Every structure is written in structure tokens, then in C-alpha cells.
């Protein structure tokens, strides 16, 4: 039987430093049957992307450098791979945008953005 969960069986690459994806957020994504790769640091991510790592979507920490953010943005958009920029729940970044946390509503918003019905929405 096919799952009605749009993230079930999808591989999501997490780009950010080690603490970016909390245990609670990881467990919430896995409970929805997502397959997670990472988090990996930006230099490793750029290397993996250029070598053809296979994944369905990407969650990127907004704390990465502007130069890296632009490179990744261009690389993913060219390949039509859905992605979002997000911050973790502990971040001191201004409120708004996507939050990677254990809260179901935060994870649901991320899943809807990455795998929802609007293919023109990449980030």
C-alpha cells in the first residue's frame, strides 16, 4: 500500500553544522518515514553535490555563508531539486521562515514546501 505521506521514502539532504538538526527534529522527520542524509558541513555538501549524491530535497541552514548559499541555490535550481533555507529552534535569527524543530507544525510546513503540489516553489 502506498503511503499518503509525501515525504515517505524520500531522501532529504541536510546541509548545516552538526547541531543544526536536533534529535527531536530528526525523530519527527523519521517518524514521517523520511530518509535523512546529514547534516553535513558546507564544504562536504559542495563536494557531494558536485559528485552526484542522490537525494530528493534539501534543507539548508541559513547560517551558511552568502557565497555558499548562492552556489547551492544555483546548483539546486538548475537541477529542479526542491530546497528550503531554515534555522533551528535555538537560533537567534529573527522569527519567520522555516524552523527545523521537533514540532509537528514546523516539520509539516517544511514537507509541504518541499513536496507539496506547487512545483514552482523551490525555497
mmCIF file of C-alpha atoms in Angstrom:
data_model
loop_
_atom_site.group_PDB
_atom_site.id
_atom_site.type_symbol
_atom_site.label_atom_id
_atom_site.label_comp_id
_atom_site.label_asym_id
_atom_site.label_seq_id
_atom_site.Cartn_x
_atom_site.Cartn_y
_atom_site.Cartn_z
ATOM 1 C CA UNK A 1 0.000 0.000 0.000
ATOM 2 C CA UNK A 2 1.362 3.408 -0.971
ATOM 3 C CA UNK A 3 1.800 5.902 1.859
ATOM 4 C CA UNK A 4 -0.207 9.119 1.719
ATOM 5 C CA UNK A 5 2.687 10.888 3.416
ATOM 6 C CA UNK A 6 4.521 12.893 0.707
ATOM 7 C CA UNK A 7 7.894 12.536 2.438
ATOM 8 C CA UNK A 8 7.735 8.750 2.941
ATOM 9 C CA UNK A 9 10.789 7.130 1.386
ATOM 10 C CA UNK A 10 12.229 10.450 0.182
ATOM 11 C CA UNK A 11 15.866 11.250 0.901
ATOM 12 C CA UNK A 12 16.414 14.703 2.353
ATOM 13 C CA UNK A 13 19.939 16.092 2.440
ATOM 14 C CA UNK A 14 20.569 18.305 5.468
ATOM 15 C CA UNK A 15 23.249 20.971 4.955
ATOM 16 C CA UNK A 16 24.426 22.585 8.178
ATOM 17 C CA UNK A 17 26.729 22.124 11.085
ATOM 18 C CA UNK A 18 26.356 19.165 13.423
ATOM 19 C CA UNK A 19 23.943 20.866 15.855
ATOM 20 C CA UNK A 20 21.639 22.190 13.127
ATOM 21 C CA UNK A 21 19.372 19.117 13.165
ATOM 22 C CA UNK A 22 18.295 18.378 16.720
ATOM 23 C CA UNK A 23 17.496 14.847 17.847
ATOM 24 C CA UNK A 24 13.851 15.865 18.186
ATOM 25 C CA UNK A 25 13.690 17.187 14.618
ATOM 26 C CA UNK A 26 15.455 14.067 13.320
ATOM 27 C CA UNK A 27 12.980 11.805 15.120
ATOM 28 C CA UNK A 28 9.995 13.800 13.833
ATOM 29 C CA UNK A 29 11.203 13.539 10.219
ATOM 30 C CA UNK A 30 11.991 9.837 10.578
ATOM 31 C CA UNK A 31 8.555 9.231 12.138
ATOM 32 C CA UNK A 32 7.134 10.561 8.866
ATOM 33 C CA UNK A 33 9.284 7.972 7.031
ATOM 34 C CA UNK A 34 11.829 10.432 5.607
ATOM 35 C CA UNK A 35 15.329 9.159 4.860
ATOM 36 C CA UNK A 36 17.888 11.668 6.145
ATOM 37 C CA UNK A 37 21.403 12.326 4.894
ATOM 38 C CA UNK A 38 23.429 14.600 7.120
ATOM 39 C CA UNK A 39 23.739 17.079 8.469
ATOM 40 C CA UNK A 40 26.905 17.705 6.524
ATOM 41 C CA UNK A 41 29.032 20.848 6.575
ATOM 42 C CA UNK A 42 29.063 23.222 3.654
ATOM 43 C CA UNK A 43 32.417 22.156 2.185
ATOM 44 C CA UNK A 44 31.377 18.495 2.272
ATOM 45 C CA UNK A 45 27.992 19.405 0.820
ATOM 46 C CA UNK A 46 29.508 21.255 -2.127
ATOM 47 C CA UNK A 47 31.773 18.283 -2.818
ATOM 48 C CA UNK A 48 28.912 15.762 -2.535
ATOM 49 C CA UNK A 49 26.641 17.831 -4.783
ATOM 50 C CA UNK A 50 29.271 18.147 -7.489
ATOM 51 C CA UNK A 51 29.956 14.381 -7.348
ATOM 52 C CA UNK A 52 26.320 13.420 -7.851
ATOM 53 C CA UNK A 53 24.949 12.472 -4.423
ATOM 54 C CA UNK A 54 21.357 11.287 -4.954
ATOM 55 C CA UNK A 55 18.567 12.891 -2.901
ATOM 56 C CA UNK A 56 15.021 14.212 -3.348
ATOM 57 C CA UNK A 57 15.184 17.530 -1.480
ATOM 58 C CA UNK A 58 17.482 19.680 0.637
ATOM 59 C CA UNK A 59 17.152 21.606 3.893
ATOM 60 C CA UNK A 60 19.886 24.256 4.209
ATOM 61 C CA UNK A 61 20.924 26.124 7.339
ATOM 62 C CA UNK A 62 20.520 29.880 6.792
ATOM 63 C CA UNK A 63 23.730 30.432 8.754
ATOM 64 C CA UNK A 64 25.953 29.306 5.852
ATOM 65 C CA UNK A 65 27.968 31.929 4.012
ATOM 66 C CA UNK A 66 26.332 34.054 1.322
ATOM 67 C CA UNK A 67 28.744 32.724 -1.311
ATOM 68 C CA UNK A 68 27.949 29.101 -0.460
ATOM 69 C CA UNK A 69 24.235 29.871 -0.307
ATOM 70 C CA UNK A 70 24.299 31.353 -3.818
ATOM 71 C CA UNK A 71 26.306 28.430 -5.235
ATOM 72 C CA UNK A 72 23.981 25.823 -3.700
ATOM 73 C CA UNK A 73 20.885 27.777 -4.716
ATOM 74 C CA UNK A 74 22.053 27.911 -8.338
ATOM 75 C CA UNK A 75 23.103 24.248 -8.376
ATOM 76 C CA UNK A 76 19.773 23.008 -6.987
ATOM 77 C CA UNK A 77 17.564 25.280 -9.100
ATOM 78 C CA UNK A 78 19.371 24.208 -12.278
ATOM 79 C CA UNK A 79 18.535 20.575 -11.441
ATOM 80 C CA UNK A 80 14.994 21.410 -10.255
ATOM 81 C CA UNK A 81 15.635 19.886 -6.837
ATOM 82 C CA UNK A 82 13.344 21.337 -4.160
ATOM 83 C CA UNK A 83 15.057 23.035 -1.233
ATOM 84 C CA UNK A 84 14.421 25.433 1.590
ATOM 85 C CA UNK A 85 16.558 27.571 3.853
ATOM 86 C CA UNK A 86 15.756 27.169 7.533
ATOM 87 C CA UNK A 87 17.039 27.845 11.006
ATOM 88 C CA UNK A 88 16.919 25.657 14.068
ATOM 89 C CA UNK A 89 14.686 26.352 17.058
ATOM 90 C CA UNK A 90 17.633 27.557 19.156
ATOM 91 C CA UNK A 91 18.766 30.096 16.580
ATOM 92 C CA UNK A 92 18.863 33.760 17.449
ATOM 93 C CA UNK A 93 17.845 34.670 13.909
ATOM 94 C CA UNK A 94 14.748 36.847 13.614
ATOM 95 C CA UNK A 95 11.481 34.906 13.700
ATOM 96 C CA UNK A 96 9.934 33.849 10.427
ATOM 97 C CA UNK A 97 10.774 31.409 7.690
ATOM 98 C CA UNK A 98 11.177 27.699 8.181
ATOM 99 C CA UNK A 99 12.221 26.249 11.528
ATOM 100 C CA UNK A 100 13.807 22.822 11.907
ATOM 101 C CA UNK A 101 12.417 21.593 15.219
ATOM 102 C CA UNK A 102 10.600 18.637 16.744
ATOM 103 C CA UNK A 103 7.251 20.465 16.470
ATOM 104 C CA UNK A 104 4.947 18.759 14.018
ATOM 105 C CA UNK A 105 3.718 22.070 12.597
ATOM 106 C CA UNK A 106 7.285 23.138 11.731
ATOM 107 C CA UNK A 107 8.035 19.812 10.034
ATOM 108 C CA UNK A 108 4.681 19.845 8.207
ATOM 109 C CA UNK A 109 5.476 23.309 6.794
ATOM 110 C CA UNK A 110 8.859 22.086 5.552
ATOM 111 C CA UNK A 111 7.347 18.955 3.986
ATOM 112 C CA UNK A 112 4.633 20.994 2.276
ATOM 113 C CA UNK A 113 7.225 23.377 0.841
ATOM 114 C CA UNK A 114 9.495 20.580 -0.388
ATOM 115 C CA UNK A 115 6.941 18.050 -1.616
ATOM 116 C CA UNK A 116 3.694 19.991 -1.953
ATOM 117 C CA UNK A 117 1.731 20.473 -5.141
ATOM 118 C CA UNK A 118 3.356 23.720 -6.329
ATOM 119 C CA UNK A 119 6.401 22.730 -8.412
ATOM 120 C CA UNK A 120 7.438 26.359 -8.863
ATOM 121 C CA UNK A 121 8.256 26.687 -5.153
ATOM 122 C CA UNK A 122 11.873 25.757 -4.524
ATOM 123 C CA UNK A 123 12.818 27.744 -1.416
#
